[in-house]
Amino acid sequence: MTAAPHRRESAPDGWQALTEATERAEKVLAALPGPVRRTAEQRAEAEAAKNAARARRARFLDEHADTVYDRLTEGRTRHLRIDELVAAASGAFPGLVPTEEQLAQERSRPQADKEGHEIDQGIFLRAVLRSSSAGPHLLDAMLRPSDRARRLLPEFLRTGVVEMEAVRLERRDGVARLTMCRDDRLNAEDEQQVDDMETAVDLALLDPGVRVGLLRGGEMSHRRYRGKRVFSAGINLKYLSSGDIPLVDFLLRRELGYLHKLVRGVRAEDSGLWHTRHIEKPWVAAVDGFAIGGGTQVLLVLDHVIAASDAYLSLPAAKEGIIPGVANFRFSRYAGPRLSRQVILEGRRIWASEPQARLLVDEVVEPREMDAAIERAVARLDGEAVLVNRRMLNLAEEPVDAFRAYMAEFALQQALRLYGVDVIHKVGQFAAGEP
């Protein structure tokens, strides 16, 4: 764990102290039983060793984040996504972030039996995103089309249809219709859904035949909602309890990937587009049943939201112990600070039939009228003037640097929350109680 930094270049100040603290922590952990089998004294010993190394790591990155990032990206000439960036850092700066072997061991364990190595990824990514030079470069890398979308684009351009495990994408009459189709789990979000959603959003944005995007939940096979449409049940708490909700590939990729692309668009790779760096489209959402947690978070980045009159919205993440993505940054813009606190801190549920729901949705219609309302909405948003005004609204309402500052702190705070004793207890209870 003490190999020299990238390319054998001279180590920055503080590197030796960091590697020594990392080695000490690893020796302490190696001598102890696994997390769930530790006594109170052993847990305190482990935490003290990890916190000593994390304090050194944070101080080192406060001073050298730009140097580290520039070495990893070859002077910001390479555009590494967050998963590629942390993997590169693991190889070039041993001890700065967890190794692939450490992460693989963690992924094989339930959340309660992990050491929390992802917290070190959060420390690293917070420092990168805080930087006024490295941070914007990383955001730009995350707005580029995914490799999977690039591979699927020719087929989608030809057929207008892509079927994925969690999302079905169809182009019809200039509208990209994204249907979330995890019918057995109420569109509860996991790593696969994030990958499918980013792929679908990329394809919709890259297709010149698409003028407007539509997001809706499909019909469910889940026994409680069989045959009914549902928008989203939010994060899959069973997967969180079992250790299958990663920080980088789910929580951060979701926010910096497809959700940010819904706001900013996909990075244009055509040099002929001299007047813009991004390809953007207006988006409509149709909420059937409910939009819980991550479902409501999605609505905050879309341009027009239609809700069935019997639907509801909620953000229960605080009750679960985690942070509801970027909702803390965006929700007040729509609903104001008082309602934001009621929904985010106290778990208040907003029914579409309530007057205050109109702060969050644009139309409330009877369930039987949803299809007609959707077609009217996509027709209203189909126009060049809509597109440019949307861009200017997003620039005014969500400045890029403000978003970056939020995501920097989110990267660390959400990592810490994943390993909170209260979170592990609550999601464990949920997983044990659900059929």
Tab-separated table of C-alpha atoms in Angstrom:
chain	number	residue	atom	x	y	z
A	1	MET	CA	0.000	0.000	0.000
A	2	THR	CA	2.990	2.355	0.031
A	3	ALA	CA	4.023	2.286	-3.618
A	4	ALA	CA	5.106	5.595	-5.090
A	5	PRO	CA	2.536	7.866	-6.709
A	6	HIS	CA	1.846	7.898	-10.438
A	7	ARG	CA	4.854	7.771	-12.802
A	8	ARG	CA	7.311	7.764	-9.895
A	9	GLU	CA	7.032	11.538	-9.688
A	10	SER	CA	8.044	13.129	-6.405
A	11	ALA	CA	5.399	12.599	-3.750
A	12	PRO	CA	3.474	15.722	-2.677
A	13	ASP	CA	3.823	16.978	0.878
A	14	GLY	CA	1.895	14.849	3.319
A	15	TRP	CA	1.950	11.699	1.215
A	16	GLN	CA	4.250	9.794	3.560
A	17	ALA	CA	2.121	10.634	6.594
A	18	LEU	CA	-0.986	9.502	4.737
A	19	THR	CA	0.481	6.159	3.676
A	20	GLU	CA	1.730	5.479	7.191
A	21	ALA	CA	-1.705	6.237	8.677
A	22	THR	CA	-3.320	3.998	6.040
A	23	GLU	CA	-0.951	1.141	6.855
A	24	ARG	CA	-1.640	1.485	10.566
A	25	ALA	CA	-5.376	1.386	9.971
A	26	GLU	CA	-5.115	-1.711	7.809
A	27	LYS	CA	-3.031	-3.519	10.426
A	28	VAL	CA	-5.586	-2.706	13.105
A	29	LEU	CA	-8.493	-3.931	10.960
A	30	ALA	CA	-6.645	-7.100	9.935
A	31	ALA	CA	-6.172	-8.034	13.592
A	32	LEU	CA	-9.860	-7.635	14.435
A	33	PRO	CA	-12.882	-9.819	13.658
A	34	GLY	CA	-15.356	-8.601	11.030
A	35	PRO	CA	-17.519	-5.554	11.846
A	36	VAL	CA	-20.628	-7.433	13.009
A	37	ARG	CA	-18.590	-9.646	15.378
A	38	ARG	CA	-16.654	-6.866	17.115
A	39	THR	CA	-17.111	-5.881	20.710
A	40	ALA	CA	-17.809	-2.260	21.590
A	41	GLU	CA	-14.134	-1.772	22.430
A	42	GLN	CA	-13.029	-3.321	19.144
A	43	ARG	CA	-15.453	-1.147	17.194
A	44	ALA	CA	-14.026	1.938	18.895
A	45	GLU	CA	-10.474	0.801	18.107
A	46	ALA	CA	-11.344	0.240	14.441
A	47	GLU	CA	-13.086	3.594	14.098
A	48	ALA	CA	-10.191	5.442	15.719
A	49	ALA	CA	-7.706	3.903	13.279
A	50	LYS	CA	-9.914	4.596	10.247
A	51	ASN	CA	-10.625	8.158	11.345
A	52	ALA	CA	-6.935	8.900	11.833
A	53	ALA	CA	-6.246	7.799	8.256
A	54	ARG	CA	-9.272	9.704	6.946
A	55	ALA	CA	-8.159	12.897	8.643
A	56	ARG	CA	-4.752	12.573	6.934
A	57	ARG	CA	-6.468	11.793	3.625
A	58	ALA	CA	-8.720	14.838	3.839
A	59	ARG	CA	-5.800	17.152	4.702
A	60	PHE	CA	-3.706	15.765	1.884
A	61	LEU	CA	-6.489	16.277	-0.653
A	62	ASP	CA	-7.278	19.758	0.628
A	63	GLU	CA	-3.803	20.706	-0.551
A	64	HIS	CA	-3.199	18.413	-3.509
A	65	ALA	CA	-6.521	17.542	-5.175
A	66	ASP	CA	-5.621	19.439	-8.349
A	67	THR	CA	-2.179	17.811	-8.552
A	68	VAL	CA	-3.691	14.341	-8.121
A	69	TYR	CA	-6.461	15.003	-10.643
A	70	ASP	CA	-4.084	16.408	-13.239
A	71	ARG	CA	-1.821	13.371	-12.970
A	72	LEU	CA	-4.762	10.987	-13.325
A	73	THR	CA	-6.208	12.816	-16.332
A	74	GLU	CA	-2.863	13.696	-17.934
A	75	GLY	CA	-3.305	17.395	-17.510
A	76	ARG	CA	-7.093	17.201	-17.987
A	77	THR	CA	-6.693	15.785	-21.486
A	78	ARG	CA	-8.518	12.560	-20.517
A	79	HIS	CA	-12.198	12.645	-19.543
A	80	LEU	CA	-12.590	9.985	-16.871
A	81	ARG	CA	-15.990	9.176	-15.418
A	82	ILE	CA	-16.164	8.884	-11.648
A	83	ASP	CA	-15.786	5.090	-11.641
A	84	GLU	CA	-12.774	5.355	-13.951
A	85	LEU	CA	-11.325	8.173	-11.862
A	86	VAL	CA	-11.432	6.317	-8.540
A	87	ALA	CA	-10.034	3.203	-10.223
A	88	ALA	CA	-7.165	5.240	-11.674
A	89	ALA	CA	-6.512	6.847	-8.283
A	90	SER	CA	-6.377	3.435	-6.643
A	91	GLY	CA	-3.584	2.343	-8.970
A	92	ALA	CA	-1.639	5.593	-9.106
A	93	PHE	CA	-1.921	6.691	-5.461
A	94	PRO	CA	-2.156	3.546	-3.288
A	95	GLY	CA	-3.915	4.268	-0.030
A	96	LEU	CA	-5.739	7.323	-1.320
A	97	VAL	CA	-8.880	5.362	-2.176
A	98	PRO	CA	-9.763	1.684	-1.660
A	99	THR	CA	-8.327	-0.940	-3.978
A	100	GLU	CA	-10.443	-2.993	-6.365
A	101	GLU	CA	-9.826	-5.999	-4.103
A	102	GLN	CA	-11.101	-4.138	-1.052
A	103	LEU	CA	-14.212	-2.992	-2.903
A	104	ALA	CA	-14.874	-6.501	-4.219
A	105	GLN	CA	-14.677	-7.861	-0.683
A	106	GLU	CA	-17.064	-5.157	0.499
A	107	ARG	CA	-19.566	-5.838	-2.274
A	108	SER	CA	-19.764	-9.483	-1.177
A	109	ARG	CA	-20.960	-8.469	2.302
A	110	PRO	CA	-24.213	-7.043	3.666
A	111	GLN	CA	-24.078	-3.354	4.531
A	112	ALA	CA	-23.771	-4.050	8.262
A	113	ASP	CA	-20.595	-6.104	7.767
A	114	LYS	CA	-18.636	-3.630	5.638
A	115	GLU	CA	-15.682	-1.529	6.775
A	116	GLY	CA	-16.941	1.557	4.945
A	117	HIS	CA	-14.112	1.924	2.441
A	118	GLU	CA	-16.479	3.910	0.198
A	119	ILE	CA	-16.145	6.786	2.664
A	120	ASP	CA	-12.582	7.202	1.362
A	121	GLN	CA	-13.989	7.493	-2.159
A	122	GLY	CA	-16.306	10.192	-0.839
A	123	ILE	CA	-13.374	12.107	0.670
A	124	PHE	CA	-11.540	11.948	-2.653
A	125	LEU	CA	-14.497	12.972	-4.821
A	126	ARG	CA	-15.460	15.794	-2.473
A	127	ALA	CA	-11.991	17.277	-2.901
A	128	VAL	CA	-12.089	16.907	-6.695
A	129	LEU	CA	-15.555	18.431	-7.036
A	130	ARG	CA	-14.653	21.314	-4.727
A	131	SER	CA	-11.807	22.322	-7.025
A	132	SER	CA	-12.610	25.161	-9.430
A	133	SER	CA	-10.482	23.487	-12.111
A	134	ALA	CA	-10.834	19.735	-11.526
A	135	GLY	CA	-14.522	19.893	-10.536
A	136	PRO	CA	-15.892	21.392	-13.779
A	137	HIS	CA	-13.717	18.994	-15.782
A	138	LEU	CA	-15.212	16.012	-13.945
A	139	LEU	CA	-18.768	17.327	-14.437
A	140	ASP	CA	-18.025	17.663	-18.147
A	141	ALA	CA	-16.749	14.078	-18.283
A	142	MET	CA	-19.962	12.843	-16.677
A	143	LEU	CA	-22.109	14.704	-19.231
A	144	ARG	CA	-20.536	12.834	-22.144
A	145	PRO	CA	-22.479	9.930	-23.678
A	146	SER	CA	-21.874	6.574	-22.038
A	147	ASP	CA	-20.041	3.881	-23.987
A	148	ARG	CA	-23.150	1.727	-23.884
A	149	ALA	CA	-25.267	4.465	-25.453
A	150	ARG	CA	-22.690	4.958	-28.203
A	151	ARG	CA	-22.867	1.250	-29.020
A	152	LEU	CA	-26.676	1.188	-29.082
A	153	LEU	CA	-27.175	4.454	-30.968
A	154	PRO	CA	-26.987	3.116	-34.569
A	155	GLU	CA	-29.615	0.458	-33.824
A	156	PHE	CA	-31.872	2.947	-32.052
A	157	LEU	CA	-31.604	5.429	-34.926
A	158	ARG	CA	-32.644	2.646	-37.297
A	159	THR	CA	-35.475	1.047	-35.302
A	160	GLY	CA	-36.573	3.692	-32.821
A	161	VAL	CA	-36.823	1.078	-30.042
A	162	VAL	CA	-34.490	-0.202	-27.324
A	163	GLU	CA	-35.586	-2.786	-24.769
A	164	MET	CA	-33.521	-2.893	-21.577
A	165	GLU	CA	-34.053	-4.676	-18.292
A	166	ALA	CA	-35.326	-1.641	-16.400
A	167	VAL	CA	-36.318	0.803	-19.163
A	168	ARG	CA	-38.046	0.609	-22.515
A	169	LEU	CA	-37.272	3.436	-24.941
A	170	GLU	CA	-39.395	4.150	-27.999
A	171	ARG	CA	-39.281	7.068	-30.423
A	172	ARG	CA	-42.736	7.898	-31.759
A	173	ASP	CA	-43.880	11.132	-33.444
A	174	GLY	CA	-40.725	12.966	-32.370
A	175	VAL	CA	-41.160	11.955	-28.728
A	176	ALA	CA	-38.716	9.707	-26.855
A	177	ARG	CA	-40.968	7.675	-24.567
A	178	LEU	CA	-39.006	6.266	-21.638
A	179	THR	CA	-40.999	3.700	-19.697
A	180	MET	CA	-39.591	2.418	-16.413
A	181	CYS	CA	-40.511	-1.260	-16.469
A	182	ARG	CA	-39.282	-2.919	-13.292
A	183	ASP	CA	-42.798	-4.282	-12.916
A	184	ASP	CA	-42.018	-6.758	-10.122
A	185	ARG	CA	-40.521	-4.158	-7.755
A	186	LEU	CA	-42.510	-0.955	-8.364
A	187	ASN	CA	-39.595	0.588	-10.290
A	188	ALA	CA	-37.456	0.580	-7.133
A	189	GLU	CA	-34.048	1.871	-8.157
A	190	ASP	CA	-30.852	-0.122	-8.249
A	191	GLU	CA	-27.578	-0.089	-10.163
A	192	GLN	CA	-29.134	-1.675	-13.247
A	193	GLN	CA	-31.860	0.939	-13.438
A	194	VAL	CA	-29.343	3.773	-13.194
A	195	ASP	CA	-27.359	2.246	-16.074
A	196	ASP	CA	-30.496	1.747	-18.184
A	197	MET	CA	-31.807	5.239	-17.432
A	198	GLU	CA	-28.565	6.945	-18.380
A	199	THR	CA	-28.405	4.893	-21.583
A	200	ALA	CA	-31.990	5.812	-22.490
A	201	VAL	CA	-31.491	9.514	-21.721
A	202	ASP	CA	-28.307	9.576	-23.810
A	203	LEU	CA	-30.035	7.928	-26.758
A	204	ALA	CA	-33.000	10.296	-26.581
A	205	LEU	CA	-30.710	13.324	-26.487
A	206	LEU	CA	-28.421	12.091	-29.272
A	207	ASP	CA	-31.224	11.145	-31.672
A	208	PRO	CA	-31.957	14.117	-33.988
A	209	GLY	CA	-35.410	12.668	-34.587
A	210	VAL	CA	-36.357	13.266	-30.943
A	211	ARG	CA	-37.682	16.711	-30.007
A	212	VAL	CA	-39.259	16.011	-26.596
A	213	GLY	CA	-38.727	13.358	-23.929
A	214	LEU	CA	-41.407	11.646	-21.830
A	215	LEU	CA	-40.820	9.641	-18.640
A	216	ARG	CA	-43.528	7.362	-17.232
A	217	GLY	CA	-43.801	4.185	-15.191
A	218	GLY	CA	-45.173	1.030	-16.768
A	219	GLU	CA	-47.790	-1.445	-15.594
A	220	MET	CA	-46.819	-3.492	-12.570
A	221	SER	CA	-46.906	-7.232	-11.923
A	222	HIS	CA	-46.278	-6.679	-8.185
A	223	ARG	CA	-49.151	-8.320	-6.318
A	224	ARG	CA	-50.342	-5.092	-4.638
A	225	TYR	CA	-50.442	-3.059	-7.869
A	226	ARG	CA	-50.933	-5.674	-10.543
A	227	GLY	CA	-52.040	-4.113	-13.843
A	228	LYS	CA	-51.616	-0.548	-12.572
A	229	ARG	CA	-49.019	1.988	-13.640
A	230	VAL	CA	-46.562	3.172	-10.991
A	231	PHE	CA	-43.949	5.889	-11.382
A	232	SER	CA	-41.266	4.935	-8.837
A	233	ALA	CA	-40.835	3.537	-5.330
A	234	GLY	CA	-37.398	5.146	-4.993
A	235	ILE	CA	-34.212	3.447	-3.824
A	236	ASN	CA	-34.369	-0.319	-3.393
A	237	LEU	CA	-33.970	-0.632	0.389
A	238	LYS	CA	-33.533	-4.404	0.206
A	239	TYR	CA	-30.510	-3.865	-2.001
A	240	LEU	CA	-29.185	-1.197	0.346
A	241	SER	CA	-29.427	-3.600	3.280
A	242	SER	CA	-27.723	-6.399	1.335
A	243	GLY	CA	-24.847	-4.100	0.364
A	244	ASP	CA	-25.786	-3.706	-3.291
A	245	ILE	CA	-26.247	0.078	-3.483
A	246	PRO	CA	-22.748	1.461	-4.203
A	247	LEU	CA	-21.743	5.066	-3.659
A	248	VAL	CA	-19.986	5.617	-6.989
A	249	ASP	CA	-21.912	3.411	-9.411
A	250	PHE	CA	-25.363	4.217	-8.057
A	251	LEU	CA	-25.691	7.259	-5.808
A	252	LEU	CA	-23.155	9.534	-7.492
A	253	ARG	CA	-23.523	8.215	-11.017
A	254	ARG	CA	-27.278	8.790	-10.796
A	255	GLU	CA	-26.918	12.465	-9.832
A	256	LEU	CA	-23.917	13.345	-12.020
A	257	GLY	CA	-25.083	11.163	-14.899
A	258	TYR	CA	-28.630	10.904	-16.179
A	259	LEU	CA	-30.267	13.375	-13.780
A	260	HIS	CA	-27.735	16.079	-14.577
A	261	LYS	CA	-28.093	15.264	-18.280
A	262	LEU	CA	-31.840	15.854	-17.996
A	263	VAL	CA	-30.941	19.364	-16.798
A	264	ARG	CA	-27.928	20.251	-18.960
A	265	GLY	CA	-28.154	17.840	-21.856
A	266	VAL	CA	-25.499	15.491	-23.178
A	267	ARG	CA	-22.046	16.824	-24.105
A	268	ALA	CA	-21.979	17.523	-27.828
A	269	GLU	CA	-19.252	15.596	-29.637
A	270	ASP	CA	-19.949	17.177	-33.008
A	271	SER	CA	-17.402	19.961	-33.524
A	272	GLY	CA	-19.807	21.581	-35.961
A	273	LEU	CA	-22.078	22.582	-33.071
A	274	TRP	CA	-20.092	25.744	-32.399
A	275	HIS	CA	-22.945	27.578	-30.664
A	276	THR	CA	-23.489	25.077	-27.834
A	277	ARG	CA	-21.597	22.491	-25.828
A	278	HIS	CA	-24.657	20.383	-25.043
A	279	ILE	CA	-27.570	18.738	-26.822
A	280	GLU	CA	-30.692	19.381	-24.773
A	281	LYS	CA	-34.370	18.445	-25.001
A	282	PRO	CA	-37.447	19.414	-22.951
A	283	TRP	CA	-38.893	16.658	-20.741
A	284	VAL	CA	-42.353	15.695	-19.494
A	285	ALA	CA	-43.118	13.343	-16.601
A	286	ALA	CA	-46.361	11.471	-16.007
A	287	VAL	CA	-46.887	10.296	-12.426
A	288	ASP	CA	-49.233	7.371	-11.886
A	289	GLY	CA	-49.629	5.891	-8.410
A	290	PHE	CA	-46.739	7.485	-6.568
A	291	ALA	CA	-43.316	9.057	-6.892
A	292	ILE	CA	-41.452	8.091	-3.733
A	293	GLY	CA	-37.926	9.246	-2.901
A	294	GLY	CA	-35.877	9.070	-6.066
A	295	GLY	CA	-39.090	9.274	-8.081
A	296	THR	CA	-39.841	12.718	-6.679
A	297	GLN	CA	-36.193	13.715	-7.151
A	298	VAL	CA	-36.542	13.043	-10.888
A	299	LEU	CA	-39.565	15.336	-11.133
A	300	LEU	CA	-37.489	18.275	-9.885
A	301	VAL	CA	-35.343	18.269	-13.046
A	302	LEU	CA	-38.152	17.947	-15.607
A	303	ASP	CA	-40.010	20.718	-17.411
A	304	HIS	CA	-43.630	19.636	-17.108
A	305	VAL	CA	-45.133	17.195	-14.597
A	306	ILE	CA	-48.572	15.641	-14.915
A	307	ALA	CA	-49.949	13.691	-11.953
A	308	ALA	CA	-52.982	11.470	-11.706
A	309	SER	CA	-55.419	12.818	-9.125
A	310	ASP	CA	-54.951	9.751	-6.892
A	311	ALA	CA	-51.127	9.911	-6.941
A	312	TYR	CA	-48.804	11.151	-4.216
A	313	LEU	CA	-45.207	12.372	-3.847
A	314	SER	CA	-42.814	11.872	-0.940
A	315	LEU	CA	-39.148	12.085	0.088
A	316	PRO	CA	-38.727	9.643	2.999
A	317	ALA	CA	-34.917	9.463	2.828
A	318	ALA	CA	-34.405	11.297	6.127
A	319	LYS	CA	-36.568	8.698	7.894
A	320	GLU	CA	-34.395	6.023	6.294
A	321	GLY	CA	-31.305	7.936	7.425
A	322	ILE	CA	-29.915	8.970	4.039
A	323	ILE	CA	-29.928	12.153	1.934
A	324	PRO	CA	-32.548	12.387	-0.849
A	325	GLY	CA	-30.045	13.081	-3.614
A	326	VAL	CA	-30.082	16.672	-4.843
A	327	ALA	CA	-33.633	17.271	-3.588
A	328	ASN	CA	-32.241	19.323	-0.683
A	329	PHE	CA	-30.751	21.653	-3.297
A	330	ARG	CA	-33.739	21.787	-5.660
A	331	PHE	CA	-36.912	21.318	-3.627
A	332	SER	CA	-37.082	24.783	-2.044
A	333	ARG	CA	-36.971	26.360	-5.487
A	334	TYR	CA	-40.381	24.841	-6.173
A	335	ALA	CA	-42.009	24.600	-2.770
A	336	GLY	CA	-40.272	27.101	-0.478
A	337	PRO	CA	-38.310	26.405	2.716
A	338	ARG	CA	-41.179	25.522	5.067
A	339	LEU	CA	-42.766	22.840	2.882
A	340	SER	CA	-39.291	21.572	1.975
A	341	ARG	CA	-38.541	20.919	5.630
A	342	GLN	CA	-41.892	19.255	6.199
A	343	VAL	CA	-41.348	16.886	3.277
A	344	ILE	CA	-37.600	16.217	3.641
A	345	LEU	CA	-37.102	16.340	7.413
A	346	GLU	CA	-40.493	15.103	8.611
A	347	GLY	CA	-41.548	12.824	5.764
A	348	ARG	CA	-44.750	14.635	4.847
A	349	ARG	CA	-46.555	13.014	1.916
A	350	ILE	CA	-48.037	15.360	-0.721
A	351	TRP	CA	-51.162	14.103	-2.447
A	352	ALA	CA	-51.852	15.348	-5.954
A	353	SER	CA	-55.307	16.433	-4.784
A	354	GLU	CA	-53.813	18.879	-2.227
A	355	PRO	CA	-53.520	22.548	-3.244
A	356	GLN	CA	-49.808	22.519	-2.327
A	357	ALA	CA	-49.182	19.766	-4.854
A	358	ARG	CA	-49.428	22.430	-7.550
A	359	LEU	CA	-46.081	23.757	-6.336
A	360	LEU	CA	-44.542	20.503	-7.558
A	361	VAL	CA	-46.711	19.395	-10.483
A	362	ASP	CA	-48.127	21.359	-13.405
A	363	GLU	CA	-51.308	19.419	-14.064
A	364	VAL	CA	-53.515	17.129	-12.016
A	365	VAL	CA	-55.920	15.037	-14.060
A	366	GLU	CA	-58.170	12.050	-13.517
A	367	PRO	CA	-56.367	8.739	-14.156
A	368	ARG	CA	-58.464	8.042	-17.263
A	369	GLU	CA	-57.351	11.387	-18.743
A	370	MET	CA	-53.614	10.840	-18.351
A	371	ASP	CA	-52.906	9.719	-21.909
A	372	ALA	CA	-54.636	12.731	-23.474
A	373	ALA	CA	-52.943	15.147	-21.046
A	374	ILE	CA	-49.540	13.664	-21.919
A	375	GLU	CA	-50.011	14.188	-25.641
A	376	ARG	CA	-51.085	17.796	-25.109
A	377	ALA	CA	-48.060	18.463	-22.915
A	378	VAL	CA	-45.467	17.048	-25.304
A	379	ALA	CA	-47.027	19.060	-28.132
A	380	ARG	CA	-46.723	22.296	-26.115
A	381	LEU	CA	-43.036	21.701	-25.433
A	382	ASP	CA	-42.171	20.907	-29.045
A	383	GLY	CA	-40.468	24.095	-30.214
A	384	GLU	CA	-37.084	25.776	-30.642
A	385	ALA	CA	-38.087	28.720	-28.478
A	386	VAL	CA	-39.020	26.310	-25.675
A	387	LEU	CA	-35.587	24.729	-25.890
A	388	VAL	CA	-33.572	27.931	-25.641
A	389	ASN	CA	-35.756	29.393	-22.898
A	390	ARG	CA	-35.462	26.157	-20.955
A	391	ARG	CA	-31.693	26.442	-21.176
A	392	MET	CA	-31.722	29.995	-19.844
A	393	LEU	CA	-34.099	29.061	-17.000
A	394	ASN	CA	-31.813	26.224	-15.936
A	395	LEU	CA	-28.782	28.498	-15.998
A	396	ALA	CA	-30.572	31.003	-13.777
A	397	GLU	CA	-32.198	28.532	-11.411
A	398	GLU	CA	-29.374	26.016	-11.049
A	399	PRO	CA	-25.947	27.591	-11.659
A	400	VAL	CA	-23.364	24.943	-12.488
A	401	ASP	CA	-20.983	26.018	-9.731
A	402	ALA	CA	-23.732	25.885	-7.116
A	403	PHE	CA	-24.639	22.360	-8.230
A	404	ARG	CA	-20.960	21.354	-8.119
A	405	ALA	CA	-20.557	22.710	-4.573
A	406	TYR	CA	-23.600	20.741	-3.433
A	407	MET	CA	-22.372	17.541	-5.069
A	408	ALA	CA	-18.941	17.927	-3.466
A	409	GLU	CA	-20.428	17.854	0.013
A	410	PHE	CA	-23.031	15.243	-0.962
A	411	ALA	CA	-20.264	12.858	-2.085
A	412	LEU	CA	-18.909	12.673	1.449
A	413	GLN	CA	-22.053	13.120	3.542
A	414	GLN	CA	-23.983	10.421	1.663
A	415	ALA	CA	-20.994	8.075	1.979
A	416	LEU	CA	-21.014	8.612	5.738
A	417	ARG	CA	-24.769	8.050	5.895
A	418	LEU	CA	-24.499	4.701	4.094
A	419	TYR	CA	-22.581	3.392	7.098
A	420	GLY	CA	-24.565	5.101	9.828
A	421	VAL	CA	-25.704	2.709	12.570
A	422	ASP	CA	-29.247	4.077	12.288
A	423	VAL	CA	-29.344	3.514	8.507
A	424	ILE	CA	-28.113	-0.061	8.774
A	425	HIS	CA	-30.691	-0.778	11.482
A	426	LYS	CA	-33.605	0.796	9.592
A	427	VAL	CA	-32.957	-0.782	6.195
A	428	GLY	CA	-32.284	-4.108	7.883
A	429	GLN	CA	-35.706	-3.937	9.517
A	430	PHE	CA	-37.305	-3.058	6.187
A	431	ALA	CA	-35.598	-5.927	4.358
A	432	ALA	CA	-36.582	-8.397	7.080
A	433	GLY	CA	-40.196	-7.216	7.126
A	434	GLU	CA	-40.885	-7.111	3.375
A	435	PRO	CA	-42.228	-10.255	1.644
